[in-house]
Short mmCIF file of C-alpha atoms in Angstrom, two decimals:
data_model
loop_
_atom_site.label_atom_id
_atom_site.label_comp_id
_atom_site.label_asym_id
_atom_site.label_seq_id
_atom_site.Cartn_x
_atom_site.Cartn_y
_atom_site.Cartn_z
CA UNK T 624 42.24 88.53 -7.22
CA UNK T 625 40.17 90.25 -4.57
CA UNK T 626 38.00 88.01 -2.34
CA UNK T 627 35.04 89.63 -0.71
CA UNK T 628 34.68 88.53 3.04
CA UNK T 629 31.87 85.92 3.45
CA UNK T 630 30.26 87.82 6.40
CA UNK T 631 30.04 91.14 4.55
CA UNK T 632 26.63 92.78 5.16
CA UNK T 633 25.10 93.90 1.68
CA UNK T 634 23.92 97.51 1.41
CA UNK T 635 20.49 98.05 2.10
CA UNK T 636 17.85 98.84 -0.68
CA UNK T 637 16.87 102.39 -1.49
CA UNK T 638 13.20 101.56 -0.32
CA UNK T 639 14.68 100.33 3.15
CA UNK T 640 16.98 103.42 3.49
CA UNK T 641 14.07 105.70 2.65
CA UNK T 642 11.84 103.98 5.18
CA UNK T 643 14.71 104.17 7.68
CA UNK T 644 15.23 107.70 7.01
CA UNK T 645 11.61 108.76 7.46
CA UNK T 646 11.43 106.80 10.67
CA UNK T 647 14.69 108.31 11.98
CA UNK T 648 13.56 111.77 11.12
CA UNK T 649 10.17 111.48 12.82
CA UNK T 650 11.86 109.79 15.69
CA UNK T 651 14.20 112.67 16.11
CA UNK T 652 11.59 115.29 15.90
CA UNK T 653 9.22 113.40 18.14
CA UNK T 654 12.07 113.10 20.64
CA UNK T 655 12.75 116.67 20.55
CA UNK T 656 8.99 117.61 20.87
CA UNK T 657 8.65 115.12 23.75
CA UNK T 658 11.64 116.32 25.61
CA UNK T 659 10.72 119.78 25.25
CA UNK T 660 7.07 119.19 26.31
CA UNK T 661 8.21 117.01 29.29
CA UNK T 662 10.80 119.71 30.52
CA UNK T 663 8.13 122.55 30.08
CA UNK T 664 5.47 120.31 32.15
CA UNK T 665 8.17 119.45 34.69
CA UNK T 666 9.13 123.06 35.24
CA UNK T 667 5.61 124.22 35.43
CA UNK T 668 4.70 121.58 38.02
CA UNK T 669 7.54 122.06 40.34
CA UNK T 670 7.22 125.79 39.89
CA UNK T 671 3.46 125.60 41.10
CA UNK T 672 4.59 123.21 43.96
CA UNK T 673 7.01 125.94 45.06
CA UNK T 674 4.64 128.64 44.57
CA UNK T 675 2.23 126.57 46.64
CA UNK T 676 4.87 125.95 49.32
CA UNK T 677 5.58 129.91 49.56
CA UNK T 678 2.07 130.75 49.68
CA UNK T 679 1.40 128.09 52.52
CA UNK T 680 4.47 129.32 54.44
CA UNK T 681 3.25 132.96 54.21
CA UNK T 682 -0.16 131.76 55.33
CA UNK T 683 1.32 129.79 58.29
CA UNK T 684 3.90 132.69 59.35
CA UNK T 685 0.91 135.22 59.48
CA UNK T 686 -1.66 132.98 61.01
CA UNK T 687 -2.83 132.44 64.52
CA UNK T 688 -0.17 131.32 67.22
CA UNK T 689 -0.62 128.90 69.90
CA UNK T 690 1.46 129.12 73.08
CA UNK T 691 3.12 125.96 74.08
CA UNK T 692 2.99 124.78 77.71
CA UNK T 693 6.77 125.23 78.26
CA UNK T 694 6.35 128.74 76.48
CA UNK T 695 9.46 127.88 74.64
CA UNK T 696 7.76 129.23 71.43
CA UNK T 697 4.47 130.21 70.13
CA UNK T 698 3.21 127.51 67.50
CA UNK T 699 1.30 128.44 64.49
CA UNK T 700 -2.09 127.22 64.71
CA UNK T 701 -1.72 125.60 61.19
CA UNK T 702 0.15 123.00 63.04
CA UNK T 703 -3.06 121.50 64.40
CA UNK T 704 -4.33 120.91 60.77
CA UNK T 705 -1.15 119.93 58.89
CA UNK T 706 -2.27 116.64 57.83
CA UNK T 707 -0.76 116.73 54.23
CA UNK T 708 2.55 118.24 54.96
CA UNK T 709 5.22 118.18 57.60
CA UNK T 710 5.74 121.57 59.55
CA UNK T 711 8.29 122.66 62.29
CA UNK T 712 9.84 125.68 63.73
CA UNK T 713 13.64 125.98 63.62
CA UNK T 714 14.81 127.63 66.79
CA UNK T 715 18.14 129.24 66.22
CA UNK T 716 18.70 129.20 70.03
CA UNK T 717 19.04 126.55 71.50
CA UNK T 718 19.34 125.07 67.93
CA UNK T 719 16.38 122.71 67.80
CA UNK T 720 13.25 122.04 65.89
CA UNK T 721 9.75 122.11 67.26
CA UNK T 722 7.13 120.04 65.42
CA UNK T 723 3.49 118.75 65.99
CA UNK T 724 3.19 115.88 68.43
CA UNK T 725 2.88 112.41 67.05
CA UNK T 726 4.56 113.45 63.60
CA UNK T 727 7.90 113.13 62.01
CA UNK T 728 10.07 116.51 61.96
CA UNK T 729 10.63 117.81 58.55
CA UNK T 730 14.19 117.54 57.11
CA UNK T 731 16.49 120.49 57.57
CA UNK T 732 19.82 121.58 56.18
CA UNK T 733 22.41 124.33 57.03
CA UNK T 734 20.79 126.82 54.87
CA UNK T 735 17.43 126.39 56.61
CA UNK T 736 19.27 127.29 59.77
CA UNK T 737 20.64 130.35 58.22
CA UNK T 738 17.15 131.61 57.54
CA UNK T 739 16.47 131.23 61.42
CA UNK T 740 19.74 132.98 62.07
CA UNK T 741 18.40 135.79 59.77
CA UNK T 742 21.14 135.29 57.13
CA UNK T 743 18.30 134.44 54.44
CA UNK T 744 14.85 135.36 54.02
CA UNK T 745 13.87 131.96 52.60
CA UNK T 746 15.45 128.82 51.03
CA UNK T 747 13.78 126.01 49.14
CA UNK T 748 15.24 122.58 48.19
CA UNK T 749 14.46 119.14 47.51
CA UNK T 750 14.99 116.30 50.04
CA UNK T 751 15.71 113.19 47.96
CA UNK T 752 15.70 110.91 50.86
CA UNK T 753 12.18 111.59 51.92
CA UNK T 754 11.15 112.51 48.12
CA UNK T 755 9.80 115.94 49.51
CA UNK T 756 10.04 119.61 48.59
CA UNK T 757 11.02 121.76 51.70
CA UNK T 758 10.89 125.56 52.28
CA UNK T 759 12.06 127.42 55.32
CA UNK T 760 11.03 131.12 55.77
CA UNK T 761 11.80 133.76 58.38
CA UNK T 762 9.14 133.62 61.16
CA UNK T 763 10.20 135.47 64.39
CA UNK T 764 13.65 136.60 65.45
CA UNK T 765 15.72 133.59 65.74
CA UNK T 766 12.99 131.14 64.44
CA UNK T 767 12.10 129.97 60.98
CA UNK T 768 9.22 128.01 59.83
CA UNK T 769 10.05 125.08 57.66
CA UNK T 770 7.41 123.16 55.56
CA UNK T 771 7.84 119.80 53.61
CA UNK T 772 5.46 118.55 51.04
CA UNK T 773 5.64 115.21 49.49
CA UNK T 774 6.56 115.13 45.66
CA UNK T 775 5.09 111.97 44.81
CA UNK T 776 1.96 113.23 43.16
CA UNK T 777 3.94 115.47 40.95
CA UNK T 778 6.30 112.72 40.05
CA UNK T 779 3.60 110.30 39.39
CA UNK T 780 2.02 112.72 37.09
CA UNK T 781 5.38 113.24 35.23
CA UNK T 782 5.90 109.49 35.00
CA UNK T 783 2.42 109.02 33.43
CA UNK T 784 3.13 111.79 31.06
CA UNK T 785 6.50 110.28 30.06
CA UNK T 786 4.79 107.04 29.50
CA UNK T 787 2.14 108.80 27.22
CA UNK T 788 4.78 110.66 25.33
CA UNK T 789 6.89 107.44 24.72
CA UNK T 790 3.76 105.55 23.50
CA UNK T 791 2.71 108.66 21.27
CA UNK T 792 6.16 109.02 19.92
CA UNK T 793 6.40 105.27 19.39
CA UNK T 794 3.28 105.36 17.35
CA UNK T 795 4.36 108.20 15.33
CA UNK T 796 7.66 106.44 14.41
CA UNK T 797 5.82 103.45 13.34
CA UNK T 798 3.27 105.41 11.49
CA UNK T 799 6.27 107.41 9.66
CA UNK T 800 7.92 103.96 8.89
CA UNK T 801 4.69 102.68 7.26
CA UNK T 802 4.01 105.99 5.63
CA UNK T 803 7.85 105.96 4.31
CA UNK T 804 7.40 102.31 3.07
CA UNK T 805 4.25 103.37 1.22
CA UNK T 806 5.87 106.54 -0.17
CA UNK T 807 8.84 104.62 -1.13
CA UNK T 808 7.08 101.95 -2.80
CA UNK T 809 5.05 104.39 -4.83
CA UNK T 810 7.73 106.83 -5.60
CA UNK T 811 10.25 104.09 -6.62
CA UNK T 812 7.77 102.18 -8.80
CA UNK T 813 9.02 104.03 -12.02
CA UNK T 814 12.62 103.34 -11.02
CA UNK T 815 11.70 99.62 -10.56
CA UNK T 816 10.01 99.86 -14.00
CA UNK T 817 13.29 101.33 -15.23
CA UNK T 818 15.27 98.52 -13.66
CA UNK T 819 13.07 95.92 -15.09
CA UNK T 820 13.21 97.58 -18.49
CA UNK T 821 16.93 97.67 -18.24
CA UNK T 822 17.11 94.05 -17.33
CA UNK T 823 14.72 93.22 -20.32
CA UNK T 824 16.91 94.98 -22.69
CA UNK T 825 19.87 93.16 -21.25
CA UNK T 826 18.30 89.67 -21.50
CA UNK T 827 15.96 89.86 -24.54
CA UNK T 828 17.01 92.88 -26.56
CA UNK T 829 13.42 94.23 -26.34
CA UNK T 830 13.33 98.02 -26.78
CA UNK T 831 9.69 98.53 -25.92
CA UNK T 832 9.09 102.01 -24.21
CA UNK T 833 8.07 102.03 -20.65
CA UNK T 834 4.45 103.51 -19.95
CA UNK T 835 4.94 107.08 -18.20
CA UNK T 836 2.41 108.24 -15.75
CA UNK T 837 2.74 111.74 -14.11
CA UNK T 838 5.07 114.62 -14.76
CA UNK T 839 7.49 114.56 -11.81
CA UNK T 840 11.33 113.93 -11.98
CA UNK T 841 11.04 110.10 -12.38
CA UNK T 842 8.41 110.64 -15.22
CA UNK T 843 11.03 112.76 -16.91
CA UNK T 844 13.63 110.08 -16.07
CA UNK T 845 11.33 107.55 -17.63
CA UNK T 846 10.91 109.88 -20.78
CA UNK T 847 14.67 110.14 -21.18
CA UNK T 848 15.09 106.56 -20.85
CA UNK T 849 12.44 105.87 -23.46
CA UNK T 850 14.15 108.37 -25.71
CA UNK T 851 17.48 106.48 -25.23
CA UNK T 852 15.55 103.28 -26.10
CA UNK T 853 14.10 104.90 -29.23
CA UNK T 854 17.66 106.01 -30.17
CA UNK T 855 19.05 102.48 -29.55
CA UNK T 856 16.04 101.02 -31.79
CA UNK T 857 16.63 103.55 -34.55
CA UNK T 858 20.48 102.76 -34.36
CA UNK T 859 19.74 99.13 -34.83
CA UNK T 860 17.30 99.57 -37.49
CA UNK T 861 19.82 101.60 -39.34
CA UNK T 862 22.30 98.90 -39.02
CA UNK T 863 19.94 96.19 -40.04
CA UNK T 864 18.97 98.20 -43.20
CA UNK T 865 22.64 98.93 -43.93
CA UNK T 866 23.69 95.25 -43.62
CA UNK T 867 20.52 94.10 -45.76
CA UNK T 868 21.14 96.67 -48.24
CA UNK T 869 24.81 96.03 -48.45
CA UNK T 870 24.25 92.06 -48.62
CA UNK T 871 21.89 92.88 -51.50
CA UNK T 872 24.34 95.18 -53.42
CA UNK T 873 27.28 93.04 -52.83
CA UNK T 874 25.47 89.92 -53.89
CA UNK T 875 25.36 90.92 -57.68
CA UNK T 876 29.16 91.66 -58.26
CA UNK T 877 30.05 88.79 -56.30
CA UNK T 878 27.85 86.33 -58.23
CA UNK T 879 29.13 87.83 -61.64
CA UNK T 880 32.75 87.48 -60.46
CA UNK T 881 32.29 83.97 -59.28
CA UNK T 882 30.84 83.03 -62.67
CA UNK T 883 33.60 84.80 -64.80
CA UNK T 884 36.32 83.08 -62.58
CA UNK T 885 34.51 79.46 -62.79
CA UNK T 886 34.34 79.99 -66.67
CA UNK T 887 37.93 80.90 -66.75
CA UNK T 888 39.11 78.37 -64.53
CA UNK T 889 36.94 75.71 -66.49
CA UNK T 890 38.50 76.75 -69.96
CA UNK T 891 41.98 75.57 -68.47
CA UNK T 892 40.86 72.07 -67.63
CA UNK T 893 41.88 69.28 -70.03
CA UNK T 894 39.42 68.21 -72.66
CA UNK T 895 37.44 71.45 -72.16
CA UNK T 896 36.40 73.91 -74.78
CA UNK T 897 38.90 76.88 -74.72
CA UNK T 898 38.23 80.37 -74.82
CA UNK T 899 39.26 82.75 -77.65
CA UNK T 900 41.82 85.39 -76.69
CA UNK T 901 39.04 88.06 -77.40
CA UNK T 902 36.56 86.41 -74.77
CA UNK T 903 39.28 85.90 -72.20
CA UNK T 904 40.18 89.62 -72.40
CA UNK T 905 36.48 90.56 -72.09
CA UNK T 906 36.14 88.17 -69.08
CA UNK T 907 39.10 89.80 -67.35
CA UNK T 908 37.96 93.28 -68.00
CA UNK T 909 34.64 92.31 -66.69
CA UNK T 910 36.29 90.91 -63.50
CA UNK T 911 38.44 94.05 -63.17
CA UNK T 912 35.33 96.13 -63.45
CA UNK T 913 33.59 94.15 -60.71
CA UNK T 914 36.76 94.39 -58.50
CA UNK T 915 36.53 98.10 -58.86
CA UNK T 916 32.76 98.16 -58.25
CA UNK T 917 33.29 96.25 -54.97
CA UNK T 918 36.24 98.40 -53.84
CA UNK T 919 34.03 101.48 -54.44
CA UNK T 920 31.03 99.89 -52.55
CA UNK T 921 33.22 98.69 -49.66
CA UNK T 922 34.71 102.08 -49.35
CA UNK T 923 31.37 103.91 -49.45
CA UNK T 924 30.03 101.63 -46.79
CA UNK T 925 33.07 102.25 -44.66
CA UNK T 926 32.71 105.91 -44.98
CA UNK T 927 28.79 105.81 -44.41
CA UNK T 928 29.55 103.87 -41.07
CA UNK T 929 31.87 106.49 -40.07
CA UNK T 930 29.41 109.24 -40.74
CA UNK T 931 26.88 107.28 -38.76
CA UNK T 932 28.82 107.29 -35.57
CA UNK T 933 28.57 110.39 -33.28
CA UNK T 934 31.51 112.62 -33.65
CA UNK T 935 32.47 115.95 -31.94
CA UNK T 936 32.95 118.75 -34.56
CA UNK T 937 35.03 121.52 -33.52
CA UNK T 938 37.44 122.35 -36.36
CA UNK T 939 37.32 125.54 -38.02
CA UNK T 940 36.94 125.02 -41.80
CA UNK T 941 37.35 127.25 -44.49
CA UNK T 942 34.67 126.00 -47.06
CA UNK T 943 36.45 127.69 -50.15
CA UNK T 944 39.48 125.61 -49.40
CA UNK T 945 37.35 122.46 -49.17
CA UNK T 946 35.53 123.08 -52.28
CA UNK T 947 38.83 123.79 -54.36
CA UNK T 948 40.38 120.60 -53.05
CA UNK T 949 37.22 118.78 -54.24
CA UNK T 950 37.41 120.56 -57.52
CA UNK T 951 41.06 119.54 -58.12
CA UNK T 952 40.18 115.51 -57.40
CA UNK T 953 37.21 115.86 -59.76
CA UNK T 954 39.06 117.52 -62.75
CA UNK T 955 41.69 114.66 -62.40
CA UNK T 956 38.71 112.06 -62.64
CA UNK T 957 36.90 113.84 -65.52
CA UNK T 958 38.46 115.24 -68.57
CA UNK T 959 35.56 115.31 -70.93
CA UNK T 960 33.67 118.09 -68.93
CA UNK T 961 34.56 121.66 -67.76
CA UNK T 962 33.76 123.16 -64.54
CA UNK T 963 32.13 126.86 -64.03
CA UNK T 964 33.10 127.73 -60.47
CA UNK T 965 31.97 130.81 -58.48
CA UNK T 966 33.12 130.94 -54.66
CA UNK T 967 32.54 133.34 -52.00
CA UNK T 968 34.10 133.21 -48.63
CA UNK T 969 32.66 130.96 -45.87
CA UNK T 970 33.81 129.38 -42.61
CA UNK T 971 32.27 127.02 -40.18
CA UNK T 972 33.07 124.63 -37.39
CA UNK T 973 33.08 120.99 -39.03
CA UNK T 974 34.96 118.15 -40.42
CA UNK T 975 36.83 119.14 -43.34
CA UNK T 976 37.32 115.44 -44.71
CA UNK T 977 33.76 114.86 -44.48
CA UNK T 978 32.79 118.07 -46.16
CA UNK T 979 35.39 117.51 -48.97
CA UNK T 980 34.08 113.89 -49.37
CA UNK T 981 30.36 115.30 -49.63
CA UNK T 982 31.28 118.07 -52.26
CA UNK T 983 33.39 115.49 -54.18
CA UNK T 984 30.35 113.10 -54.34
CA UNK T 985 28.15 115.75 -55.64
CA UNK T 986 30.90 116.56 -58.45
CA UNK T 987 31.42 112.88 -59.32
CA UNK T 988 27.39 112.61 -59.46
CA UNK T 989 27.37 115.53 -61.91
CA UNK T 990 30.15 114.44 -63.98
CA UNK T 991 28.61 110.82 -64.31
CA UNK T 992 25.31 112.27 -66.01
CA UNK T 993 27.04 115.12 -68.04
CA UNK T 994 27.26 114.71 -71.62
CA UNK T 995 30.77 114.98 -73.19
CA UNK T 996 31.83 118.63 -73.70
CA UNK T 997 29.14 120.02 -71.09
CA UNK T 998 29.80 122.08 -68.19
CA UNK T 999 29.45 121.52 -64.55
CA UNK T 1000 28.40 124.48 -62.57
CA UNK T 1001 29.58 124.80 -58.94
CA UNK T 1002 28.54 127.91 -56.82
CA UNK T 1003 29.30 128.68 -53.23
CA UNK T 1004 27.38 131.65 -52.35
CA UNK T 1005 26.30 133.44 -49.06
CA UNK T 1006 22.61 133.32 -48.26
CA UNK T 1007 22.56 136.36 -45.72
CA UNK T 1008 20.63 134.27 -43.10
CA UNK T 1009 23.69 132.73 -41.40
CA UNK T 1010 24.12 130.22 -43.93
CA UNK T 1011 25.74 129.32 -47.35
CA UNK T 1012 24.85 127.08 -50.18
CA UNK T 1013 27.11 124.84 -52.26
CA UNK T 1014 25.13 124.33 -55.53
CA UNK T 1015 26.19 121.74 -58.20
CA UNK T 1016 24.31 121.63 -61.37
CA UNK T 1017 24.67 119.61 -64.64
CA UNK T 1018 23.42 119.45 -68.11
CA UNK T 1019 22.27 115.82 -68.03
CA UNK T 1020 18.81 114.39 -68.23
CA UNK T 1021 17.86 115.61 -64.69
CA UNK T 1022 15.85 113.68 -62.21
CA UNK T 1023 12.51 112.27 -62.75
CA UNK T 1024 9.92 113.71 -60.35
CA UNK T 1025 9.42 109.99 -59.01
CA UNK T 1026 12.94 109.64 -58.09
CA UNK T 1027 13.35 113.02 -56.38
CA UNK T 1028 12.17 111.97 -52.84
CA UNK T 1029 14.30 108.96 -52.79
CA UNK T 1030 17.68 110.23 -54.31
CA UNK T 1031 19.28 110.46 -50.82
CA UNK T 1032 18.33 107.07 -49.77
CA UNK T 1033 20.93 104.32 -49.23
CA UNK T 1034 21.51 102.22 -52.31
CA UNK T 1035 18.90 103.83 -54.31
CA UNK T 1036 19.50 104.07 -57.88
CA UNK T 1037 17.16 105.38 -60.58
CA UNK T 1038 16.44 103.57 -63.76
CA UNK T 1039 18.86 105.65 -65.70
CA UNK T 1040 21.63 105.10 -63.16
CA UNK T 1041 21.42 101.45 -63.08
CA UNK T 1042 23.60 100.80 -65.98
CA UNK T 1043 26.25 103.20 -64.79
CA UNK T 1044 29.07 102.77 -62.30
CA UNK T 1045 28.39 103.54 -58.50
CA UNK T 1046 27.35 102.25 -55.38
CA UNK T 1047 24.09 104.13 -54.72
CA UNK T 1048 25.71 105.63 -51.38
CA UNK T 1049 27.27 108.83 -52.35
CA UNK T 1050 24.24 111.05 -52.08
CA UNK T 1051 23.31 109.22 -48.73
CA UNK T 1052 26.79 110.33 -47.44
CA UNK T 1053 26.24 113.83 -48.82
CA UNK T 1054 22.79 113.94 -46.68
CA UNK T 1055 24.49 112.66 -43.59
CA UNK T 1056 27.45 115.04 -43.63
CA UNK T 1057 24.96 118.06 -44.11
CA UNK T 1058 22.89 116.86 -41.02
CA UNK T 1059 26.00 116.34 -38.95
CA UNK T 1060 26.86 119.87 -39.51
CA UNK T 1061 23.70 121.31 -38.93
CA UNK T 1062 22.67 121.80 -42.53
CA UNK T 1063 20.38 120.17 -45.29
CA UNK T 1064 20.92 118.66 -48.50
CA UNK T 1065 18.17 119.09 -51.29
CA UNK T 1066 17.78 117.92 -54.90
CA UNK T 1067 16.00 119.79 -57.73
CA UNK T 1068 16.18 120.69 -61.39
CA UNK T 1069 18.78 122.99 -62.70
CA UNK T 1070 18.08 125.83 -65.26
CA UNK T 1071 20.54 123.96 -67.62
CA UNK T 1072 17.92 121.22 -67.69
CA UNK T 1073 19.82 118.74 -65.46
CA UNK T 1074 20.02 117.85 -61.81
CA UNK T 1075 20.63 120.51 -59.23
CA UNK T 1076 22.06 119.47 -55.82
CA UNK T 1077 22.12 122.13 -53.09
CA UNK T 1078 24.13 121.63 -49.73
CA UNK T 1079 23.16 124.32 -47.17
CA UNK T 1080 25.34 124.85 -44.21
CA UNK T 1081 25.56 127.23 -41.24
CA UNK T 1082 28.66 129.40 -40.57
CA UNK T 1083 29.88 132.81 -40.99
CA UNK T 1084 31.66 134.84 -43.87
#
C-alpha cells in the first residue's frame, strides 16, 4: 500500500494555472520592455551628458585665456564662471593640476595625464567616488583641460524612471492577473458545467443534456458530451425495454409450466384424483414444448444482447457461403417445403456468424408461414450500386398492412403468429445485423402472395 505524504501540496486548479500563466507572461513582457526602455533612456542620458561635456570642453579650450600672476599657465577665462562643474588644467611638466581658487580639483586618472602628454586626444570616464562624469581634452602642448560634471541629476532622473516603470509593470501584472482570472472563469464555465454534469450522472444517473452556448471548442466539447449522454440514455432505454419485454414474454410460459408441474405433483399425492395416462402424456408434451419455447427465447435474448454490443467488423465474408450454410440448416429443419435458390457472388467485411444467423432467421420465418408443399424463394443478386440484396419470399398469407411497420420490433407478433412457435425476436435480430453491417432490412409483399423480406448489404462482387 502506498501512503501519500501528509505535507504533499495539491496541484493548482486549471483556473489558478491560467491566472498565473497570464501574470507570468505579462510580467515577462513588461520586464523586457521596461529593461529595454530603461537601457535606452540611460544610454541616451549619458550620451547627452558626454556630448555636453565635449561641447563645453571645446568651448573652454577655444575661449579667452587669462594669464596667471606667476605666468605658469594661461587660465581659460571660463574658469571664472565655472559654478556647476569642476575645471582644471593638467600640466604634464611639472606634473600638477591648476584649478580655480576656492574650489576643489577635478579627479584625474593616468589616461588623463596621457592626454596632457599628447598621447591621446581626449579621454572620458566616470569617477564613482565623486559621482561625476569627467573628460580630459588636449589644450596646449603639455597641457590638457579636465572638466568634471556631477551625475546626480541624471541618476535621479533614471531612478525616478525605474520607479515609474516598476509601478506601471506591477499594475500591468496585476491587471493581467485579474484579466486572466476573469477569462479563466468565463472560459472554464463550460468545463465546470461538464464537471458538474459528470458528477450528477455519477451520483444520480440523471442524463439531462447540458445547455450549450457559443460555437468554440468548449461548445463542441459540450455537444460531444451531450451526444455521449444521449447514447448512454438510449442504451439504458433499450436495456429497460429489453428487460421489460423479456419479462413479459417469459412470464407466460413460466406460468403455464408451473401450472402443469403443480398439476402433475398434485396427482401424485395420496387421496388426490389421479390423471389418466392420456392426460399425463398431454401435460408432459406441453411442458416439453414450453421448455423448448423458453430455450429459444433465452437463446434469442442472448443473441440480441450480443448484437446490441458494439463490435469491430473487419473479417472478409463470402456472402454466398453464408447463404449456403444457412440453407443447409434450414433444409434440415423443414422437410415439408422446397427451396428455390439463385445466388450471385458477393463479398463484404463483416461477421459471418451474425450474417448466417440473420439469413437463417429469414428462412425459418418463411418456412413457418409457408403451406406444406410450397416453395421458399431465396435470391442473392447484385444491385449495381455497391450493394447486394438477399430476398426471401414465401407463399404464405403475407403480412397485413397494419403489421408491416412493426415486424422488426422486438417481441412483436402479429395476430396470425401468436399461435405459432417463436419468440418475436428473430426479425429484430435480422434488422440489427443489417444495421451493424451498414445495410438495411425491409419487409413487403412477394409476387407469390406471401411475405417478402429483403436484406440489403454493401460490399463488392
